[in-house]
Amino acid sequence: MDEQFPDSGPIMGGNTPEFSVSEISGAIRRTLEGTFGRIRVRGEITEFKRYPSGHLYFSLKDEGGKLSSVVWRGTVSRLGLKPENGLEVIATGKISAYGERSSYQMVIDRLEYAGEGALLARIERLRLRLAAEGLFDAGRKRALPFLPRVIGVVTSAQGAVLHDIRTTIARRFPLPVLVWPVPVQGEGAAERIAHAIAGFDAVDGRGSVPRPDVLIVARGGGSLEDLMAFNDEVVLRAVAACHIPLISAVGHETDTTLIDFVSDCRAPTPTAAAEMAVPVRMELEAGLTQREARLRSGLARSLQLARARLDRAAASLPDLPAVVEGARRRLDDRSYRLDLALPTHMRHLRASLRSASDRLPAPQMILALRRADLARVDTACLQAMTAYINRREATLGSLRVPPAVLVSQLRACASRLAGEGGRLASLSPQAVLERGYVLVTDRKGKPLSQAAQARRAAQVVLTFADGKVAARPLPSGEAAQQILDL
Amino acid sequence: MTDDLTNLSFEDALAELEAIVRQLEVGQLRLEDAITSYERGAALRQYCQKKLDEAEARVQAIVQRADGTLEAKPMD
């Protein structure tokens, strides 16, 4: 370009056509729109912006390029999906240039998911995110009421789904059904569905509208894209926030949408959802009848058992009159025997006394016996004495000495005596005196055998064979002198 | 006796009835209790029956008024 249009352009002007800016930009716009007409472009949404005016601005990009795009407010509702960043789409529209800004853009009137894979990937991303938040936790699931009073249904007012639900409920158990009609696909469907769910949850039942105690959110079968409202985060969050137990029944049995993860109960079809919501009245009535019968027979059985126990107890109750009679008879018996006992005892004692007194001996008899004993002892004693004396006498008799022996003994004794007498006579002091000796004694006859004794005595007696002479000893000097004198 | 039943759900009433039936069938109750239980059971049965008889197929559609309040209108 630089070569073709150098700085010296005006000088080299010549045959090069000249356009005004508006001419050229208009020409470019016409060229672009004419060349491409209506086109489909595949790319990933990026730089998404929703303007207050209602227009949507974003770019489509792929590895090599970027295309500015716009969705005018009027076509947003017919767009077919809700654009968001990262979404792989096929956009339908036309290329248009915006001359004032020297830019071109694609004006989109329809968006489709770029193939099922892209759609599923998006669903999977959302599923993982919500699962991580715990929105699908089993602990969050509410139990369905066994017998609801009012059933709320969020679905399309037209179509077979509502019909199926109504006929199923009418067949099983006719109950009031509240329908909150919603579009089930297309732009805004998700918001309307979410609004209906929240709306039912907000009903407090005080007004003319009763509060449902179970909700059915249903839609018939369709393509994956048709069911996308039920994969929408707005709907999923509304279901999670709902306080009323909720049954989801979206698409056919093989279709699984994210609402099935977050709902309290997943039904394969709308009919199945209605079956889950209400029991079969006939069965309940039959069950009730059966229970009533069991109730009756149960009570009858209880009564029967009680009666049987009463009978048994009554049968084993003792016969009171018989008991009293028996006691009375025993009492009579004892008192009769009591009356008899004392006299019998007395009689018995008396008999014992009598027999004892019979055996008692008479005093005469005792004396006689004692006397006899005494006599016996006396006699024995006498005999023993006599025998003793006799024995002694016999002994004495055997001890007598003969007279001859005695005489000889006497003679021997006499001779001895004579001999001894002679010796005695020879030894007599008389004999000595006869031979001339004198015996000196004191007056008392006590012999004085020493001179000293005689000198001290005042008087001595001199005994001679033929008599006695009294003498008085001289004093000791005189005597000696006299002797000498002599 | 039915006064304290009105707050009972059908399911709870049925469960209680079933419990009473089983108790009575075992026959271990004292006679007085058995009779009381039976009376309670009969009341529960009647209540359940009433609940079942209330069945009414009425289908209404929710219509949101301009002020945001709700209204239920009969559907065809």
Coordinates of C-alpha atoms in Angstrom, one line a residue:
Chain A
M1 CA 0.0 0.0 0.0
D2 CA 2.8 2.3 0.9
E3 CA 4.3 1.7 -2.5
Q4 CA 1.0 2.4 -4.2
F5 CA 0.2 5.4 -2.1
P6 CA 3.4 7.1 -1.2
D7 CA 3.5 10.4 0.7
S8 CA 3.7 12.3 -2.5
G9 CA 0.2 10.9 -3.3
P10 CA -1.4 14.2 -4.6
I11 CA 1.4 14.8 -6.9
M12 CA 1.1 11.3 -8.3
G13 CA -2.7 11.5 -8.3
G14 CA -3.4 10.8 -11.9
N15 CA -6.0 8.2 -12.7
T16 CA -6.6 6.8 -9.2
P17 CA -10.3 7.1 -8.3
E18 CA -11.1 9.4 -5.5
F19 CA -13.8 8.8 -2.9
S20 CA -15.2 10.7 -0.2
V21 CA -15.1 9.0 3.2
S22 CA -18.8 8.4 3.3
E23 CA -18.6 7.1 -0.3
I24 CA -15.9 4.6 0.5
S25 CA -17.3 3.5 3.8
G26 CA -20.7 3.1 2.2
A27 CA -19.1 1.1 -0.7
I28 CA -17.3 -1.1 1.8
R29 CA -20.5 -1.7 3.7
R30 CA -22.3 -2.6 0.6
T31 CA -19.5 -4.9 -0.5
L32 CA -19.4 -6.7 2.8
E33 CA -23.2 -7.1 3.1
G34 CA -23.4 -8.0 -0.5
T35 CA -20.6 -10.4 -0.6
F36 CA -21.5 -12.4 2.6
G37 CA -25.2 -11.9 2.9
R38 CA -26.6 -14.2 5.5
I39 CA -24.0 -16.3 7.1
R40 CA -23.3 -18.8 9.9
V41 CA -20.2 -18.3 12.0
R42 CA -18.8 -20.7 14.5
G43 CA -16.8 -19.4 17.4
E44 CA -16.5 -18.9 21.2
I45 CA -18.4 -16.0 22.8
T46 CA -16.1 -13.6 24.6
E47 CA -16.2 -10.0 26.0
F48 CA -20.0 -10.4 26.5
K49 CA -21.8 -7.2 27.5
R50 CA -25.5 -6.5 28.0
Y51 CA -26.2 -2.8 27.5
P52 CA -28.9 -0.9 29.3
S53 CA -30.5 -0.3 26.0
G54 CA -31.1 -4.1 25.8
H55 CA -28.7 -4.8 23.0
L56 CA -26.1 -7.5 23.6
Y57 CA -22.5 -7.0 22.5
F58 CA -19.8 -9.7 22.4
S59 CA -17.1 -11.1 20.2
L60 CA -16.8 -14.4 18.5
K61 CA -13.3 -15.7 18.4
D62 CA -11.3 -18.7 17.4
E63 CA -7.6 -19.5 17.4
G64 CA -6.9 -17.0 14.6
G65 CA -9.4 -14.2 14.8
K66 CA -12.0 -12.2 16.5
L67 CA -15.3 -10.9 15.2
S68 CA -17.3 -8.2 16.9
S69 CA -21.0 -9.0 17.2
V70 CA -24.2 -7.5 18.3
V71 CA -27.7 -8.8 19.0
W72 CA -30.3 -6.1 18.8
R73 CA -32.8 -5.9 21.6
G74 CA -35.7 -6.9 19.4
T75 CA -34.2 -10.2 18.5
V76 CA -32.9 -11.2 22.0
S77 CA -36.0 -13.1 22.8
R78 CA -35.8 -15.2 19.6
L79 CA -32.1 -15.8 20.0
G80 CA -32.5 -19.5 20.9
L81 CA -29.9 -19.5 23.8
K82 CA -28.6 -17.3 26.4
P83 CA -25.1 -16.1 25.3
E84 CA -22.4 -16.2 27.9
N85 CA -18.6 -16.0 27.8
G86 CA -16.9 -19.2 26.9
L87 CA -19.9 -20.7 25.0
E88 CA -19.1 -22.4 21.7
V89 CA -21.8 -21.3 19.4
I90 CA -22.9 -21.1 15.8
A91 CA -24.2 -17.6 15.2
T92 CA -26.5 -16.8 12.3
G93 CA -26.8 -13.3 10.9
K94 CA -25.1 -10.9 8.6
I95 CA -21.9 -8.9 8.4
S96 CA -22.4 -5.2 8.6
A97 CA -20.0 -2.3 8.6
Y98 CA -20.3 0.7 10.9
G99 CA -19.0 3.5 8.7
E100 CA -18.7 6.2 11.4
R101 CA -16.2 4.1 13.3
S102 CA -14.6 2.3 10.4
S103 CA -15.5 -1.0 11.9
Y104 CA -17.5 -4.0 10.9
Q105 CA -19.4 -6.4 13.0
M106 CA -21.8 -9.4 12.8
V107 CA -25.4 -8.7 13.5
I108 CA -26.7 -11.9 15.0
D109 CA -30.3 -13.0 15.1
R110 CA -29.9 -16.6 16.1
L111 CA -27.5 -18.6 18.3
E112 CA -27.1 -22.3 18.5
Y113 CA -24.8 -24.4 20.5
A114 CA -21.9 -25.5 18.4
G115 CA -22.7 -29.2 18.4
E116 CA -23.8 -31.5 21.2
G117 CA -20.3 -31.9 22.6
A118 CA -20.0 -28.2 23.4
L119 CA -23.4 -28.1 25.0
L120 CA -22.7 -31.2 27.1
A121 CA -19.3 -29.8 28.2
R122 CA -21.1 -26.6 29.4
I123 CA -23.7 -28.6 31.3
E124 CA -20.9 -30.7 32.8
R125 CA -19.0 -27.6 34.0
L126 CA -22.1 -26.3 35.7
R127 CA -22.9 -29.6 37.2
L128 CA -19.4 -29.9 38.7
R129 CA -19.6 -26.3 40.0
L130 CA -23.0 -26.8 41.7
A131 CA -22.0 -30.2 43.0
A132 CA -18.9 -28.6 44.6
E133 CA -21.3 -26.2 46.2
G134 CA -23.2 -29.1 47.7
L135 CA -26.4 -28.4 45.8
F136 CA -26.9 -32.0 44.9
D137 CA -26.1 -33.4 48.4
A138 CA -28.4 -36.3 49.4
G139 CA -28.8 -34.6 52.8
R140 CA -30.6 -31.7 51.1
K141 CA -33.3 -33.9 49.7
R142 CA -36.8 -33.6 51.3
A143 CA -39.1 -36.5 51.7
L144 CA -42.3 -36.4 49.6
P145 CA -45.5 -36.2 51.6
F146 CA -47.3 -39.4 51.7
L147 CA -50.7 -37.8 50.9
P148 CA -50.4 -34.2 49.7
R149 CA -53.4 -31.9 50.0
V150 CA -52.5 -29.7 47.0
I151 CA -50.2 -30.5 44.1
G152 CA -48.4 -27.6 42.4
V153 CA -47.4 -28.2 38.7
V154 CA -44.9 -26.0 36.8
T155 CA -45.2 -26.8 33.1
S156 CA -46.6 -25.6 29.9
A157 CA -50.3 -24.9 29.9
Q158 CA -50.5 -26.7 26.5
G159 CA -49.4 -30.1 25.6
A160 CA -49.6 -33.7 26.8
V161 CA -47.6 -33.2 29.9
L162 CA -50.2 -31.4 32.0
H163 CA -52.9 -33.7 30.6
D164 CA -50.9 -36.8 31.7
I165 CA -50.4 -35.4 35.2
R166 CA -54.0 -34.4 35.6
T167 CA -55.4 -37.8 34.4
T168 CA -52.9 -39.7 36.6
I169 CA -53.8 -37.8 39.7
A170 CA -57.5 -38.1 38.9
R171 CA -57.2 -41.8 38.4
R172 CA -55.1 -42.5 41.5
F173 CA -56.4 -40.0 44.0
P174 CA -58.4 -36.9 42.9
L175 CA -56.7 -33.9 44.6
P176 CA -56.6 -30.2 43.9
V177 CA -54.0 -29.3 41.3
L178 CA -52.5 -25.8 40.9
V179 CA -50.9 -25.2 37.6
W180 CA -48.4 -22.4 37.1
P181 CA -48.1 -22.1 33.3
V182 CA -44.6 -21.4 32.0
P183 CA -42.8 -21.6 28.6
V184 CA -40.6 -24.6 28.9
Q185 CA -38.1 -23.6 26.2
G186 CA -36.7 -20.6 24.5
E187 CA -35.5 -17.3 25.7
G188 CA -36.7 -16.4 29.1
A189 CA -38.1 -19.9 29.8
A190 CA -35.6 -20.6 32.5
E191 CA -36.4 -17.3 34.3
R192 CA -40.1 -18.0 34.1
I193 CA -39.7 -21.5 35.4
A194 CA -37.5 -20.3 38.3
H195 CA -40.1 -17.6 39.0
A196 CA -42.9 -20.1 39.1
I197 CA -41.0 -22.4 41.5
A198 CA -40.2 -19.5 43.8
G199 CA -43.7 -18.2 43.4
F200 CA -45.2 -21.5 44.7
D201 CA -42.7 -21.5 47.6
A202 CA -43.8 -18.0 48.5
V203 CA -47.5 -18.9 48.7
D204 CA -48.4 -19.0 52.4
G205 CA -51.9 -20.5 51.9
R206 CA -53.5 -17.7 53.8
G207 CA -54.9 -16.1 50.7
S208 CA -57.3 -17.6 48.1
V209 CA -54.5 -19.7 46.7
P210 CA -53.6 -22.8 48.8
R211 CA -50.0 -23.7 49.4
P212 CA -49.0 -26.9 47.6
D213 CA -47.2 -29.5 49.6
V214 CA -45.5 -31.1 46.6
L215 CA -44.3 -29.6 43.3
I216 CA -44.0 -31.2 39.9
V217 CA -41.7 -29.5 37.4
A218 CA -42.3 -31.2 34.1
R219 CA -41.6 -31.1 30.4
G220 CA -42.1 -33.5 27.6
G221 CA -39.3 -34.9 25.5
G222 CA -37.2 -32.8 23.2
S223 CA -33.7 -32.2 21.9
L224 CA -30.9 -31.4 24.2
E225 CA -31.3 -27.8 23.4
D226 CA -35.0 -27.9 24.0
L227 CA -34.4 -29.1 27.5
M228 CA -31.7 -26.5 28.2
A229 CA -34.0 -24.4 30.4
F230 CA -33.8 -27.2 32.9
N231 CA -30.0 -27.1 32.9
D232 CA -30.1 -23.4 33.6
E233 CA -28.5 -22.2 36.8
V234 CA -31.4 -19.9 37.6
V235 CA -33.8 -22.8 37.6
L236 CA -31.4 -25.1 39.5
R237 CA -31.0 -22.5 42.2
A238 CA -34.7 -21.9 42.5
V239 CA -35.2 -25.7 42.9
A240 CA -32.5 -25.8 45.6
A241 CA -34.0 -22.9 47.4
C242 CA -37.6 -24.3 47.3
H243 CA -39.0 -25.5 50.6
I244 CA -41.7 -27.6 49.1
P245 CA -40.6 -31.1 48.1
L246 CA -40.1 -31.1 44.3
I247 CA -40.3 -33.8 41.7
S248 CA -38.6 -33.2 38.4
A249 CA -39.9 -34.9 35.3
V250 CA -38.1 -33.5 32.2
G251 CA -37.9 -35.1 28.9
H252 CA -38.0 -38.8 28.3
E253 CA -36.7 -41.5 30.6
T254 CA -33.2 -41.4 29.0
D255 CA -32.8 -37.7 29.2
T256 CA -31.1 -36.4 32.3
T257 CA -31.1 -32.7 33.0
L258 CA -29.4 -31.0 35.9
I259 CA -32.7 -30.3 37.5
D260 CA -32.9 -34.0 38.2
F261 CA -29.8 -33.7 40.4
V262 CA -31.1 -30.9 42.5
S263 CA -34.7 -31.9 42.8
D264 CA -35.9 -34.0 45.8
C265 CA -37.1 -36.8 43.5
R266 CA -36.6 -37.5 39.8
A267 CA -39.4 -39.0 37.8
P268 CA -38.7 -40.6 34.4
T269 CA -41.9 -39.1 32.9
P270 CA -44.6 -36.7 33.9
T271 CA -47.0 -39.6 34.5
A272 CA -44.5 -41.2 36.9
A273 CA -44.1 -37.9 38.7
A274 CA -47.9 -37.8 39.3
E275 CA -47.7 -41.4 40.5
M276 CA -44.9 -40.4 43.0
A277 CA -46.9 -37.4 44.2
V278 CA -50.1 -39.2 45.1
P279 CA -50.9 -42.6 46.4
V280 CA -53.7 -44.8 45.1
R281 CA -56.8 -44.1 47.0
M282 CA -58.3 -47.5 46.4
E283 CA -55.3 -49.1 47.9
L284 CA -55.4 -46.8 50.9
E285 CA -59.0 -47.6 51.5
A286 CA -58.4 -51.3 51.2
G287 CA -55.5 -51.0 53.6
L288 CA -57.7 -48.9 56.0
T289 CA -60.5 -51.5 55.8
Q290 CA -58.1 -54.3 56.5
R291 CA -56.6 -52.4 59.4
E292 CA -60.0 -51.8 60.8
A293 CA -60.8 -55.5 60.7
R294 CA -57.5 -56.2 62.4
L295 CA -58.3 -53.5 65.0
R296 CA -61.6 -55.2 65.7
S297 CA -60.3 -58.7 65.9
G298 CA -57.3 -57.4 68.0
L299 CA -59.7 -55.9 70.6
A300 CA -61.9 -59.1 70.5
R301 CA -58.8 -61.1 71.0
S302 CA -57.7 -58.9 73.9
L303 CA -61.2 -59.3 75.5
Q304 CA -61.1 -63.0 74.9
L305 CA -57.7 -63.3 76.5
A306 CA -58.8 -61.2 79.5
R307 CA -62.0 -63.3 79.9
A308 CA -60.0 -66.6 79.7
R309 CA -57.6 -65.3 82.3
L310 CA -60.5 -64.2 84.5
D311 CA -62.1 -67.7 84.2
R312 CA -58.8 -69.3 85.0
A313 CA -58.3 -67.1 88.0
A314 CA -61.9 -67.7 89.2
A315 CA -61.5 -71.4 88.8
S316 CA -58.5 -71.5 91.0
L317 CA -60.1 -69.3 93.6
P318 CA -60.6 -71.4 96.8
D319 CA -64.2 -72.3 98.1
L320 CA -64.6 -70.0 101.1
P321 CA -67.5 -71.8 102.9
A322 CA -65.5 -75.1 102.6
V323 CA -62.5 -73.5 104.1
V324 CA -64.5 -72.0 106.9
E325 CA -66.2 -75.3 107.5
G326 CA -62.9 -77.2 107.6
A327 CA -61.6 -74.7 110.1
R328 CA -64.7 -75.0 112.2
R329 CA -64.4 -78.8 112.2
R330 CA -60.8 -78.6 113.3
L331 CA -61.7 -76.2 116.1
D332 CA -64.5 -78.5 117.3
D333 CA -62.1 -81.4 117.3
R334 CA -59.5 -79.5 119.3
S335 CA -62.0 -78.3 121.9
Y336 CA -63.4 -81.8 122.4
R337 CA -60.0 -83.1 122.9
L338 CA -59.2 -80.3 125.2
D339 CA -62.2 -81.1 127.4
L340 CA -61.2 -84.7 127.6
A341 CA -57.6 -84.0 128.3
L342 CA -57.7 -82.7 131.8
P343 CA -59.8 -85.5 133.4
T344 CA -57.8 -88.1 131.6
H345 CA -54.6 -86.6 132.9
M346 CA -56.0 -86.5 136.5
R347 CA -57.1 -90.1 136.2
H348 CA -53.7 -91.0 135.1
L349 CA -52.0 -89.2 137.9
R350 CA -54.3 -90.7 140.4
A351 CA -53.5 -94.2 139.2
S352 CA -49.8 -93.5 139.4
L353 CA -50.3 -92.4 143.0
R354 CA -52.3 -95.4 143.9
S355 CA -49.8 -97.8 142.5
A356 CA -47.0 -95.9 144.3
S357 CA -48.8 -96.0 147.6
D358 CA -49.5 -99.7 147.1
R359 CA -45.9 -100.3 146.8
L360 CA -45.0 -98.4 150.0
P361 CA -44.1 -101.0 153.0
A362 CA -45.7 -100.9 156.5
P363 CA -43.5 -99.5 159.5
Q364 CA -44.0 -102.7 161.6
M365 CA -42.6 -104.6 158.8
I366 CA -39.6 -102.4 158.5
L367 CA -39.1 -102.6 162.3
A368 CA -39.5 -106.4 162.2
L369 CA -36.9 -106.6 159.5
R370 CA -34.5 -104.3 161.3
R371 CA -35.0 -106.3 164.5
A372 CA -34.4 -109.5 162.7
D373 CA -31.2 -108.1 161.4
L374 CA -30.1 -106.9 164.8
A375 CA -30.8 -110.3 166.4
R376 CA -28.8 -111.9 163.7
V377 CA -25.8 -109.6 164.3
D378 CA -26.2 -110.1 168.1
T379 CA -26.0 -113.8 167.8
A380 CA -23.1 -113.7 165.5
C381 CA -21.3 -111.4 167.8
L382 CA -21.8 -113.6 170.9
Q383 CA -20.7 -116.7 169.1
A384 CA -17.6 -114.9 167.8
M385 CA -16.7 -113.8 171.4
T386 CA -17.2 -117.3 172.9
A387 CA -15.1 -118.8 170.2
Y388 CA -12.4 -116.2 170.9
I389 CA -12.3 -116.9 174.6
N390 CA -12.2 -120.6 174.0
R391 CA -9.3 -120.1 171.7
R392 CA -7.5 -118.0 174.3
E393 CA -8.2 -120.5 177.0
A394 CA -6.9 -123.3 174.8
T395 CA -3.7 -121.2 174.2
L396 CA -3.4 -120.6 178.0
G397 CA -3.8 -124.2 178.8
S398 CA -1.1 -125.1 176.3
L399 CA 1.3 -122.6 178.1
R400 CA 1.3 -124.3 181.9
V401 CA 4.8 -125.2 183.4
P402 CA 5.4 -128.5 185.4
P403 CA 6.4 -128.1 189.3
A404 CA 9.6 -130.1 189.2
V405 CA 11.2 -127.7 186.9
L406 CA 10.2 -124.8 189.2
V407 CA 11.7 -126.5 192.3
S408 CA 15.1 -127.1 190.7
Q409 CA 15.2 -123.6 189.5
L410 CA 14.4 -122.4 193.0
R411 CA 17.3 -124.4 194.4
A412 CA 19.7 -123.1 191.9
C413 CA 18.6 -119.6 192.7
A414 CA 19.0 -120.2 196.5
S415 CA 22.5 -121.6 196.1
R416 CA 23.4 -118.6 194.0
L417 CA 21.9 -116.4 196.6
A418 CA 24.0 -118.0 199.4
G419 CA 27.2 -117.6 197.4
E420 CA 26.5 -114.1 196.6
G421 CA 25.5 -113.4 200.3
G422 CA 28.9 -114.7 201.5
R423 CA 30.7 -112.5 199.1
L424 CA 28.6 -109.7 200.1
A425 CA 29.3 -110.3 203.8
S426 CA 33.0 -110.3 203.2
L427 CA 32.7 -107.0 201.5
S428 CA 30.6 -105.4 204.4
P429 CA 32.2 -102.4 206.3
Q430 CA 31.2 -104.2 209.6
A431 CA 33.7 -106.9 208.8
V432 CA 36.3 -104.3 208.2
L433 CA 35.5 -102.6 211.5
E434 CA 35.8 -105.9 213.2
R435 CA 39.2 -106.1 212.0
G436 CA 39.8 -102.9 213.9
Y437 CA 39.1 -100.2 211.5
V438 CA 37.0 -97.1 212.4
L439 CA 34.6 -95.3 210.2
V440 CA 34.5 -91.5 210.6
T441 CA 31.4 -89.7 209.7
D442 CA 29.8 -86.4 210.4
R443 CA 26.8 -86.1 212.5
K444 CA 24.7 -86.9 209.7
G445 CA 26.4 -90.1 208.9
K446 CA 28.2 -88.9 205.9
P447 CA 31.6 -90.6 205.7
L448 CA 34.7 -88.3 206.0
S449 CA 37.4 -90.0 204.2
Q450 CA 40.0 -87.1 204.4
A451 CA 41.6 -85.3 207.3
A452 CA 40.8 -81.9 205.9
Q453 CA 37.2 -82.8 206.0
A454 CA 37.3 -84.0 209.5
R455 CA 39.3 -80.8 210.8
R456 CA 36.5 -78.6 209.4
A457 CA 33.7 -80.6 211.1
A458 CA 32.8 -79.4 214.5
Q459 CA 31.9 -82.9 215.6
V460 CA 32.5 -86.3 214.1
V461 CA 31.2 -89.7 214.8
L462 CA 33.5 -92.7 215.2
T463 CA 32.0 -95.9 214.4
F464 CA 33.5 -99.0 215.8
A465 CA 32.5 -102.6 215.3
D466 CA 30.8 -102.6 218.6
G467 CA 29.4 -99.0 218.7
K468 CA 29.8 -95.4 218.1
V469 CA 31.7 -92.7 219.8
A470 CA 31.2 -88.9 219.4
A471 CA 34.4 -87.0 219.1
R472 CA 35.5 -83.4 218.5
P473 CA 38.5 -82.7 216.4
L474 CA 41.2 -80.3 217.9
P475 CA 42.3 -77.1 216.2
S476 CA 44.9 -77.9 213.6
G477 CA 48.1 -76.4 215.5
E478 CA 47.2 -77.9 218.8
A479 CA 46.5 -81.2 217.3
A480 CA 49.9 -81.3 215.6
Q481 CA 51.5 -80.3 218.9
Q482 CA 49.6 -82.7 220.9
I483 CA 50.6 -85.3 218.4
L484 CA 54.1 -84.2 218.8
D485 CA 53.6 -84.2 222.4
L486 CA 52.5 -87.5 222.3
Chain B
M1 CA -60.7 -37.2 70.5
T2 CA -60.8 -36.2 66.9
D3 CA -59.6 -32.7 67.9
D4 CA -56.0 -33.7 68.3
L5 CA -56.2 -35.6 65.0
T6 CA -56.7 -32.6 62.7
N7 CA -53.1 -31.7 62.8
L8 CA -52.0 -35.2 62.0
S9 CA -51.0 -36.0 58.5
F10 CA -52.8 -39.0 56.8
E11 CA -49.5 -40.8 56.9
D12 CA -48.9 -40.3 60.6
A13 CA -52.5 -41.2 61.4
L14 CA -52.1 -44.4 59.3
A15 CA -48.8 -45.2 61.0
E16 CA -50.3 -44.8 64.4
L17 CA -53.3 -46.9 63.4
E18 CA -50.9 -49.6 62.2
A19 CA -49.0 -49.5 65.5
I20 CA -52.2 -49.7 67.5
V21 CA -53.4 -52.7 65.4
R22 CA -50.1 -54.5 65.9
Q23 CA -50.2 -53.8 69.7
L24 CA -53.7 -55.1 69.9
E25 CA -52.9 -58.2 67.8
V26 CA -50.0 -59.1 70.1
G27 CA -52.6 -59.1 72.9
Q28 CA -50.1 -58.0 75.6
L29 CA -52.0 -54.8 76.5
R30 CA -53.9 -54.4 79.7
L31 CA -57.6 -54.6 79.1
E32 CA -58.2 -51.0 79.8
D33 CA -55.3 -49.9 77.5
A34 CA -56.6 -52.3 74.9
I35 CA -60.0 -50.6 74.9
T36 CA -58.5 -47.1 74.9
S37 CA -56.2 -48.1 72.1
Y38 CA -59.2 -49.5 70.1
E39 CA -61.1 -46.2 70.6
R40 CA -58.0 -44.3 69.4
G41 CA -57.6 -46.7 66.5
A42 CA -61.3 -46.3 65.5
A43 CA -60.9 -42.5 65.6
L44 CA -57.8 -42.7 63.5
R45 CA -59.5 -44.9 61.0
Q46 CA -62.4 -42.6 60.7
Y47 CA -60.0 -39.6 60.3
C48 CA -58.1 -41.4 57.6
Q49 CA -61.3 -42.3 55.9
K50 CA -62.4 -38.7 56.0
K51 CA -59.1 -37.7 54.5
L52 CA -59.6 -40.2 51.6
D53 CA -63.2 -39.0 51.1
E54 CA -62.0 -35.4 50.7
A55 CA -60.6 -36.4 47.4
E56 CA -61.6 -33.8 44.8
A57 CA -60.2 -33.3 41.4
R58 CA -60.0 -29.5 41.0
V59 CA -57.5 -28.1 38.6
Q60 CA -56.7 -24.4 38.7
A61 CA -54.2 -22.3 37.0
I62 CA -52.2 -19.6 38.7
V63 CA -52.7 -16.2 37.3
Q64 CA -50.4 -13.4 38.4
R65 CA -52.2 -10.0 38.7
A66 CA -50.6 -6.8 37.8
D67 CA -49.8 -6.0 41.4
G68 CA -47.9 -9.3 41.7
T69 CA -50.6 -11.1 43.8
L70 CA -51.7 -14.5 42.7
E71 CA -55.1 -15.7 41.7
A72 CA -56.2 -19.2 41.0
K73 CA -58.6 -19.6 38.0
P74 CA -60.3 -22.9 37.1
M75 CA -58.9 -24.6 34.1
D76 CA -61.2 -26.0 31.4

